Short mmCIF file of C-alpha atoms in Angstrom, two decimals:
data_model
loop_
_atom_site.label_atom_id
_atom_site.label_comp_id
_atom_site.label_asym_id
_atom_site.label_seq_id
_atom_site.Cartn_x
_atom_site.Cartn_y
_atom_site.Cartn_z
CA UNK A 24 -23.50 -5.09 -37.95
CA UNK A 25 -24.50 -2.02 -35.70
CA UNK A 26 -26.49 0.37 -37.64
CA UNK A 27 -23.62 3.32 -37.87
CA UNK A 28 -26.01 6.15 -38.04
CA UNK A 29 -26.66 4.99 -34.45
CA UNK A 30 -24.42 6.35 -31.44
CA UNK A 31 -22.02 3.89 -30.31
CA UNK A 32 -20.51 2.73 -27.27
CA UNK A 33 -16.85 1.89 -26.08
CA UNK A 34 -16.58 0.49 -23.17
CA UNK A 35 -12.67 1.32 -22.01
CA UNK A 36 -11.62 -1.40 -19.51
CA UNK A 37 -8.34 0.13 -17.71
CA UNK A 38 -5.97 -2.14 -16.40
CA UNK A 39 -3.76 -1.68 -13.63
CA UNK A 40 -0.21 0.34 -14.47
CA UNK A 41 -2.14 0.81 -18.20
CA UNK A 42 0.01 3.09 -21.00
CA UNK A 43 -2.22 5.99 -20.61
CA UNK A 44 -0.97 7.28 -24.40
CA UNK A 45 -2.89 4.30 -26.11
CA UNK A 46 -5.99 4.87 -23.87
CA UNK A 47 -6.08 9.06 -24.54
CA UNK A 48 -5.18 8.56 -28.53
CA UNK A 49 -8.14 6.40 -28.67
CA UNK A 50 -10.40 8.78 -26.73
CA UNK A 51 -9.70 11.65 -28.35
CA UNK A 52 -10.01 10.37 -32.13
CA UNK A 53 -13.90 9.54 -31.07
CA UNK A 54 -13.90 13.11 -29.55
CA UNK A 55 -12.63 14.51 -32.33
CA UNK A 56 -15.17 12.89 -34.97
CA UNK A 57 -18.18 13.72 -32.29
CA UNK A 58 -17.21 17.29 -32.87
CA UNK A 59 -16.20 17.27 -36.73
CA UNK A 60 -19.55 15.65 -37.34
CA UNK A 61 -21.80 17.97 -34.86
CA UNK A 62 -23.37 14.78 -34.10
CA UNK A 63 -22.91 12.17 -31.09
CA UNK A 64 -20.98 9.43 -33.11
CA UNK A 65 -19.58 7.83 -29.98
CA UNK A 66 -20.10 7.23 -26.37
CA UNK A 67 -17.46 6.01 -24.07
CA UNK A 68 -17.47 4.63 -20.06
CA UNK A 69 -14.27 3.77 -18.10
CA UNK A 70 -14.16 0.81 -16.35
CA UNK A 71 -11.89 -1.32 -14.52
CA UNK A 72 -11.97 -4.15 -11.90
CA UNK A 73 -13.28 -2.59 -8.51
CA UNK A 74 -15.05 0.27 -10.39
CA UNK A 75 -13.22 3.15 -8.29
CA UNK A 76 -10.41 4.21 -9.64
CA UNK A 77 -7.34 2.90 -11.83
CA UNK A 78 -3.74 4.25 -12.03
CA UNK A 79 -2.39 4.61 -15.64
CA UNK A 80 1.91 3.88 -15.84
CA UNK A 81 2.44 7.49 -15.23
CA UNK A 82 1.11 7.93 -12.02
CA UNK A 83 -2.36 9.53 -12.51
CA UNK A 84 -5.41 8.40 -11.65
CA UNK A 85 -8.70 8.06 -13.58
CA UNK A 86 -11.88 7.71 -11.97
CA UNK A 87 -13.93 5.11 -13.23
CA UNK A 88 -17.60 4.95 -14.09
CA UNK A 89 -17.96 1.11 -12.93
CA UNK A 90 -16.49 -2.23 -12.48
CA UNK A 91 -16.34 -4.87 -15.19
CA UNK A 92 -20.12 -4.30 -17.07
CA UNK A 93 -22.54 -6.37 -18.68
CA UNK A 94 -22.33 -4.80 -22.24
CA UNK A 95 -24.72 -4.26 -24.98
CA UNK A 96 -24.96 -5.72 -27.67
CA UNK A 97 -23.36 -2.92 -29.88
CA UNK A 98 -20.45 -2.36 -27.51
CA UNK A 99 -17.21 -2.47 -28.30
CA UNK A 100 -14.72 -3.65 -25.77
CA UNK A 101 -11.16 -1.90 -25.96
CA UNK A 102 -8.50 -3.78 -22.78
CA UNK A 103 -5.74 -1.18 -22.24
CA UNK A 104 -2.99 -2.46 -20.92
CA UNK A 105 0.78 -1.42 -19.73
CA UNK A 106 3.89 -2.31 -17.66
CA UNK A 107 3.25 -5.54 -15.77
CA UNK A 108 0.51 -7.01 -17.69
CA UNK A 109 0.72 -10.42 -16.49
CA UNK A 110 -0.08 -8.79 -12.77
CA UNK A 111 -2.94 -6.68 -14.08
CA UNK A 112 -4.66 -9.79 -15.72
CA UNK A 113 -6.38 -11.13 -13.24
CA UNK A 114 -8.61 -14.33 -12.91
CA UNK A 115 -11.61 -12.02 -12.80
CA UNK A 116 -10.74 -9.68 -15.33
CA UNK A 117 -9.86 -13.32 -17.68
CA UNK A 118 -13.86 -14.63 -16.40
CA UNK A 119 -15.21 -11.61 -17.33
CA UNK A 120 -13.69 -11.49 -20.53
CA UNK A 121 -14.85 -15.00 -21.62
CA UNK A 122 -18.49 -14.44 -20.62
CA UNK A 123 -18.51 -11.36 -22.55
CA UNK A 124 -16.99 -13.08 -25.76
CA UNK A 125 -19.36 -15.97 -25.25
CA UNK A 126 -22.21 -12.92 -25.88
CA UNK A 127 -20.18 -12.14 -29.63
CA UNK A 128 -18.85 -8.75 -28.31
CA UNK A 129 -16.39 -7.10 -30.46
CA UNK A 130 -13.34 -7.13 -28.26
CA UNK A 131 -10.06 -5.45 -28.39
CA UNK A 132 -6.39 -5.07 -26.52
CA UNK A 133 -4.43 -2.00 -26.62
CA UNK A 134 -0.35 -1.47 -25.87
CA UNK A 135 0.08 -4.92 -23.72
CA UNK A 136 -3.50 -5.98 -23.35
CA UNK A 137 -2.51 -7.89 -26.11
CA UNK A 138 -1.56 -10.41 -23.71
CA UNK A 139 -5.01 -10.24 -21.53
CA UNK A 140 -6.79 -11.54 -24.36
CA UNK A 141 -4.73 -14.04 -25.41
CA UNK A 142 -4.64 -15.29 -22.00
CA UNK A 143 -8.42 -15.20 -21.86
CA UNK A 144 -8.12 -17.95 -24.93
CA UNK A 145 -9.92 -14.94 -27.30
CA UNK A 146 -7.24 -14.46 -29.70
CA UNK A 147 -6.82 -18.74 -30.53
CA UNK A 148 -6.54 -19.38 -34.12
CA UNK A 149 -6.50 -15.25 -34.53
CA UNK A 150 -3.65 -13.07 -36.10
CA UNK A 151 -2.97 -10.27 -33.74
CA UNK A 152 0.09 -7.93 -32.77
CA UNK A 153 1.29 -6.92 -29.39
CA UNK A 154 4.10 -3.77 -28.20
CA UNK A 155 7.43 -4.86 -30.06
CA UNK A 156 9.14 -5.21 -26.54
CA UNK A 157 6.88 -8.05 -25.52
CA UNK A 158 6.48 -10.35 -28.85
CA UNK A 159 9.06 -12.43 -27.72
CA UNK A 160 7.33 -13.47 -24.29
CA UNK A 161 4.58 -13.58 -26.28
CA UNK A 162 5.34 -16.37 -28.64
CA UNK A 163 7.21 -18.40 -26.52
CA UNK A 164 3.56 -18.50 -24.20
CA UNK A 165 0.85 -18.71 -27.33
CA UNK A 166 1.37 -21.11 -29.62
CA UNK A 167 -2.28 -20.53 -30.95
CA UNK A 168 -1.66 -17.03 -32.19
CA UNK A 169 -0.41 -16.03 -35.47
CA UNK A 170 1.55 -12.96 -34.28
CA UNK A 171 2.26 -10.22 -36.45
CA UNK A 172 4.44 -6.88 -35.96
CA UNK A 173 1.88 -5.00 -37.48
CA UNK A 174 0.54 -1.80 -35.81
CA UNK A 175 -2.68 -3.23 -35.62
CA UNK A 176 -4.88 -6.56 -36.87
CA UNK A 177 -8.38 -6.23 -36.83
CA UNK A 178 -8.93 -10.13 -36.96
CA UNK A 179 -12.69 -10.86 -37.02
CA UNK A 180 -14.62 -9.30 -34.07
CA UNK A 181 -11.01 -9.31 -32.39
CA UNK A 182 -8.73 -6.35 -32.39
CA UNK A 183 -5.36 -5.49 -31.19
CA UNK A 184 -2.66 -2.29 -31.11
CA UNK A 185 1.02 -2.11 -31.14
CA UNK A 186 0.52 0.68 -28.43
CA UNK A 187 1.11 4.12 -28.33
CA UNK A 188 0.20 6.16 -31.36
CA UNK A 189 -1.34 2.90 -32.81
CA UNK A 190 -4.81 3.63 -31.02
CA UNK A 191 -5.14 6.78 -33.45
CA UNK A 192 -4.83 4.26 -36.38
CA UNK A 193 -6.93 2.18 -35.52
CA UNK A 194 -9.65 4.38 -34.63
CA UNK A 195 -8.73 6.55 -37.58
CA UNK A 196 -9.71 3.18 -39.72
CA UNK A 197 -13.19 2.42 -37.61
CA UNK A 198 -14.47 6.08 -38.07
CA UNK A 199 -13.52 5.48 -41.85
CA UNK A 200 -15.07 2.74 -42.24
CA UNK A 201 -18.23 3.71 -39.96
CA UNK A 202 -18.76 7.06 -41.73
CA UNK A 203 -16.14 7.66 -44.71
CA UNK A 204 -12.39 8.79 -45.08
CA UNK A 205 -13.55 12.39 -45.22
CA UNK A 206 -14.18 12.45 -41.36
CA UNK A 207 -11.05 10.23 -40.89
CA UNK A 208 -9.23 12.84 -42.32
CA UNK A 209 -10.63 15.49 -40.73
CA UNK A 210 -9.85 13.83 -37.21
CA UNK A 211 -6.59 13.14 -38.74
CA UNK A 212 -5.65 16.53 -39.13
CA UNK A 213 -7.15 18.12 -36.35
CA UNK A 214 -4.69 15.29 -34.41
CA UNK A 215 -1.75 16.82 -36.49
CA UNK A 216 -1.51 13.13 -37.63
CA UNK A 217 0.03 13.78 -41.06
CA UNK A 218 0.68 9.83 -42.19
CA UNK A 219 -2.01 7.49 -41.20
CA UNK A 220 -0.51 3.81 -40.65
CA UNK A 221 -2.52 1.28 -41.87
CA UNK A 222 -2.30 -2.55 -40.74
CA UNK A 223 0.01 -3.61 -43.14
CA UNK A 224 2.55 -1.35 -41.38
CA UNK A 225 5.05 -2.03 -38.80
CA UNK A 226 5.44 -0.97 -35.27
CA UNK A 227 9.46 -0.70 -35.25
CA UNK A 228 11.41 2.06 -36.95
CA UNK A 229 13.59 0.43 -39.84
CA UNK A 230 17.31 -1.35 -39.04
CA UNK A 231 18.90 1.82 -40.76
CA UNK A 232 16.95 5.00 -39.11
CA UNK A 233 17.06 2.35 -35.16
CA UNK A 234 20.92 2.49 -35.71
CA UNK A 235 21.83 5.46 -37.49
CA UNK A 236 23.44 3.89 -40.76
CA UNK A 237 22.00 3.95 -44.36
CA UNK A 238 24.50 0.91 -45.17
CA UNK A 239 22.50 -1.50 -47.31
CA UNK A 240 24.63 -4.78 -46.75
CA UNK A 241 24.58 -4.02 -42.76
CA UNK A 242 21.21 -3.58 -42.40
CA UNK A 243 21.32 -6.83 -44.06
CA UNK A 244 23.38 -8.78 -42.23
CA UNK A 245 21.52 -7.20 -38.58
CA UNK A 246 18.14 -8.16 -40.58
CA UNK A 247 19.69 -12.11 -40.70
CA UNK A 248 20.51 -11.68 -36.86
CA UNK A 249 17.45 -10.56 -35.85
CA UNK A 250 16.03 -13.45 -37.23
CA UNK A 251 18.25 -16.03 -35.99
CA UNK A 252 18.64 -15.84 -32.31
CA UNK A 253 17.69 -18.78 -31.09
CA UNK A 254 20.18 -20.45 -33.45
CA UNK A 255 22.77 -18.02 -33.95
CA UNK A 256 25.02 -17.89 -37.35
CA UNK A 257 28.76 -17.57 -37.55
CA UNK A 258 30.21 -14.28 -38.95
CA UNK A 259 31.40 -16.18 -41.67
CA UNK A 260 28.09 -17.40 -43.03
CA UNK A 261 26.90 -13.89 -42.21
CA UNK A 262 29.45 -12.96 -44.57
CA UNK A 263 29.23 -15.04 -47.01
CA UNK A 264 25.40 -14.08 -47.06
CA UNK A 265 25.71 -10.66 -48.16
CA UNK A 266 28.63 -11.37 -50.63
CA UNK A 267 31.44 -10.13 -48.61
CA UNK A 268 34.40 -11.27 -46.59
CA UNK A 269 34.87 -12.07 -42.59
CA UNK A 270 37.44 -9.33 -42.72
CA UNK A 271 35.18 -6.86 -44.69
CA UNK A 272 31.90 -7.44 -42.42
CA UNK A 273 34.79 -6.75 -39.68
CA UNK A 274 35.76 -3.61 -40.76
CA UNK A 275 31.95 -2.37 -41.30
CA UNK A 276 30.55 -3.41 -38.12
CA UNK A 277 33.62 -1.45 -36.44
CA UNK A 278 32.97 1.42 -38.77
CA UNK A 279 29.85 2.23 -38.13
CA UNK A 280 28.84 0.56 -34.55
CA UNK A 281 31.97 0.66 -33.00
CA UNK A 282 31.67 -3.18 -32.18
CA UNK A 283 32.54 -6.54 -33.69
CA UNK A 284 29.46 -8.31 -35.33
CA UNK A 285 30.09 -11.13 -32.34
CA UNK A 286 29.66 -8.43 -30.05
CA UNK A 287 26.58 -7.25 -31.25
CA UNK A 288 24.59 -10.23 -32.17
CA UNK A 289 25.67 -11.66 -28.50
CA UNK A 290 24.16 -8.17 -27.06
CA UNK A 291 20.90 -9.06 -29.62
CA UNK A 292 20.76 -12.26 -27.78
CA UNK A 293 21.30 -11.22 -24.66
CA UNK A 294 18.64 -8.31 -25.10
CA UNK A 295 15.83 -11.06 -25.79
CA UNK A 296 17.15 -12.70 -22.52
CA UNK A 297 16.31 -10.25 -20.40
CA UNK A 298 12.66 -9.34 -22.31
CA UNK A 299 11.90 -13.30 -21.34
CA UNK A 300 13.26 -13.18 -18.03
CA UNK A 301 11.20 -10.07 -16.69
CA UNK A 302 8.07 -11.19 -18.88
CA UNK A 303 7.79 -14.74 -18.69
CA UNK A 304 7.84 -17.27 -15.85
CA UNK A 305 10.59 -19.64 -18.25
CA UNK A 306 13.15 -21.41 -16.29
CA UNK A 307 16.67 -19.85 -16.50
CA UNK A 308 17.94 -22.75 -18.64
CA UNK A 309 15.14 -22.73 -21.29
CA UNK A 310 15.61 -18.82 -21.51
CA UNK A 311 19.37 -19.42 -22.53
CA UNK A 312 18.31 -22.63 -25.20
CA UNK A 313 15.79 -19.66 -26.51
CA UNK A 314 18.72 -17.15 -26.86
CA UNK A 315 20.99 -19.29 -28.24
CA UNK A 316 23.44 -20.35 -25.54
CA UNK A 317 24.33 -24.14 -24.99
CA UNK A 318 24.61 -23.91 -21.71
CA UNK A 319 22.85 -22.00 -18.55
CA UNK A 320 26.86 -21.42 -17.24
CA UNK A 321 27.82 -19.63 -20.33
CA UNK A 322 24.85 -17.52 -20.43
CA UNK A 323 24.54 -16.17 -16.51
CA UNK A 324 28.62 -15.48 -17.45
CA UNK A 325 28.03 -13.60 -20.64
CA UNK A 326 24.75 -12.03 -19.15
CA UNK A 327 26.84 -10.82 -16.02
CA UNK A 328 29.28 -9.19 -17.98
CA UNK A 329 26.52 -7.15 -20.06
CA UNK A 330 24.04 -6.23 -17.05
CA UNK A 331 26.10 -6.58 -14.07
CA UNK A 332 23.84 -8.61 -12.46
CA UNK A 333 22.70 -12.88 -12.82
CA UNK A 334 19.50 -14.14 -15.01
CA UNK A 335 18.61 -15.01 -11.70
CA UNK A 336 19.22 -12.16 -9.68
CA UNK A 337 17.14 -10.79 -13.05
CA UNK A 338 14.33 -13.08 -12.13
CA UNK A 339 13.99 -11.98 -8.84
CA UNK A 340 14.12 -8.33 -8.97
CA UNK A 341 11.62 -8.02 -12.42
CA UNK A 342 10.35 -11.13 -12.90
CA UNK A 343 6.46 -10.99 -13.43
CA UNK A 344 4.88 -14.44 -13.26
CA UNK A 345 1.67 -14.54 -14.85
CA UNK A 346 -1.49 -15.11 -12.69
CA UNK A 347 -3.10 -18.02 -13.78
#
């Protein structure tokens, strides 16, 4: 281990279209402890493939302090990633990766960057999370990965974010456990960060407060659905589940979402279609087995009718194959 009374180094690698929220909540909690401390904690250098400058999701640019470095031995390695991941991991981004990993480096992905390091082969045999909106894609491409929905896993000398606000906890947890909770919470509340997540929290907001209902037996039955996509169970199992009747679970799902349960676990489904389609390079057909459709007819029908537009049409407008 580092000695922590030592300054040390992150070495930001920006990816092309990166979230720049996960990148500047990471920046600014070593900032932040720098100047709560009155000492030089942490050091930090941008960098990104090319070395000149890289373009965040938003549009702005950030100028970059080199290309893809040899590190020291110290460093810590922080990927941020964003919308089109697949694109922005490229072969020499993936090489550069493995020979740094080869050296022991500490190495993490924020937001999507996830996704870099898993396709770099670092996170194999590792638990790890990744944005909610891409952990399907995800599993259906790494079969070595123990994903989690955690905000982050610090797995080993491998470390990934949910995205966002998750950078703040998880540099919240390093500066605790570098120099104590008392500068954690310091940076904490100088970040008006009033409830610090730790990684046994989840990245989603809870089935009642994401639809707007406090109905116990719902949120149960929309749990079982989320669960079951790929195999999809009848409303009267669903039902029977939470110790009600067809007509009952009937009335509640038109109650309170103004749909029948059909109708919303088919637009569940259908929602995990279209995550696969524009985030994985899975055929059309295996993308319908995965959502629960029998057959690739049924699903461009049903898919048309919520989106207006084919899987394959879908494909061709979004689709992001990942570089090999």
């Amino acid at each position: 281990m580092p000695d922590h009374a030592a300054t040390r180094q992150y070495v930001f690698i920006l990816l092309d279209q990166f979230t720049m929220l996960c990148f500047s909540s990471a920046v600014e909690a070593l900032r932040i402890a720098n100047r709560m401390s009155g000492r030089p904690l942490y050091t930090w250098t941008l960098a990104g493939e090319g070395g000149d400058v890289a373009w965040c999701s938003a549009g702005i640019g950030f100028k970059l302090d080199a290309d893809l470095p040899e590190i020291g031995r110290d460093d810590i390695v922080l990927v941020c990633g964003g919308i089109d991941v697949a694109s922005a991991t490229t072969k020499k981004v993936i090489s550069w990766l493995r020979r740094e990993a080869r050296k022991g480096a500490v190495i993490g992905g924020l937001c999507t960057a996830g996704y870099t390091l898993a396709k770099a082969g670092l996170l194999d045999g590792k638990r790890a999370t990744i944005h909610w909106e891409n952990q399907d894609s995800f599993i259906e491409e790494f079969d070595d990965v123990t994903l989690t929905k955690s905000v982050f896993v610090i797995d080993g000398n491998r470390i990934t974010t949910a995205g966002g606000t998750a950078s703040i906890d998880l540099m919240l947890k390093i500066i605790a456990d570098d120099h104590g909770e008392d500068l954690a919470n310091l940076v904490a509340d100088q970040l008006i960060y009033t409830s610090i997540r730790t990684d046994q929290d989840t990245q989603r907001l809870s089935i009642p407060t994401r639809i707007g209902v406090r109905h116990p037996k719902l949120g149960q039955v929309i749990r079982i659905m989320e669960q079951n996509i790929e195999e999809p169970i009848s409303p009267a199992t669903l039902a029977k589940d939470v110790g009600m009747s067809t007509r009952q679970l009937e009335r509640l799902f038109r109650r309170y979402l103004n749909r029948s349960p059909k109708r919303y676990y088919m637009e569940l489904r259908l929602g995990k279609a279209r995550n696969l389609l524009m985030q994985t390079d899975m055929s059309v057909i295996n993308v319908a087995l995965a959502c629960g459709f029998a057959s690739p007819s049924h699903f461009s029908k049903c898919y048309r009718a919520h989106y207006s537009t084919t899987p394959y049409r879908e494909r061709g407008t979004h689709g992001n194959k990942p570089r090999d």
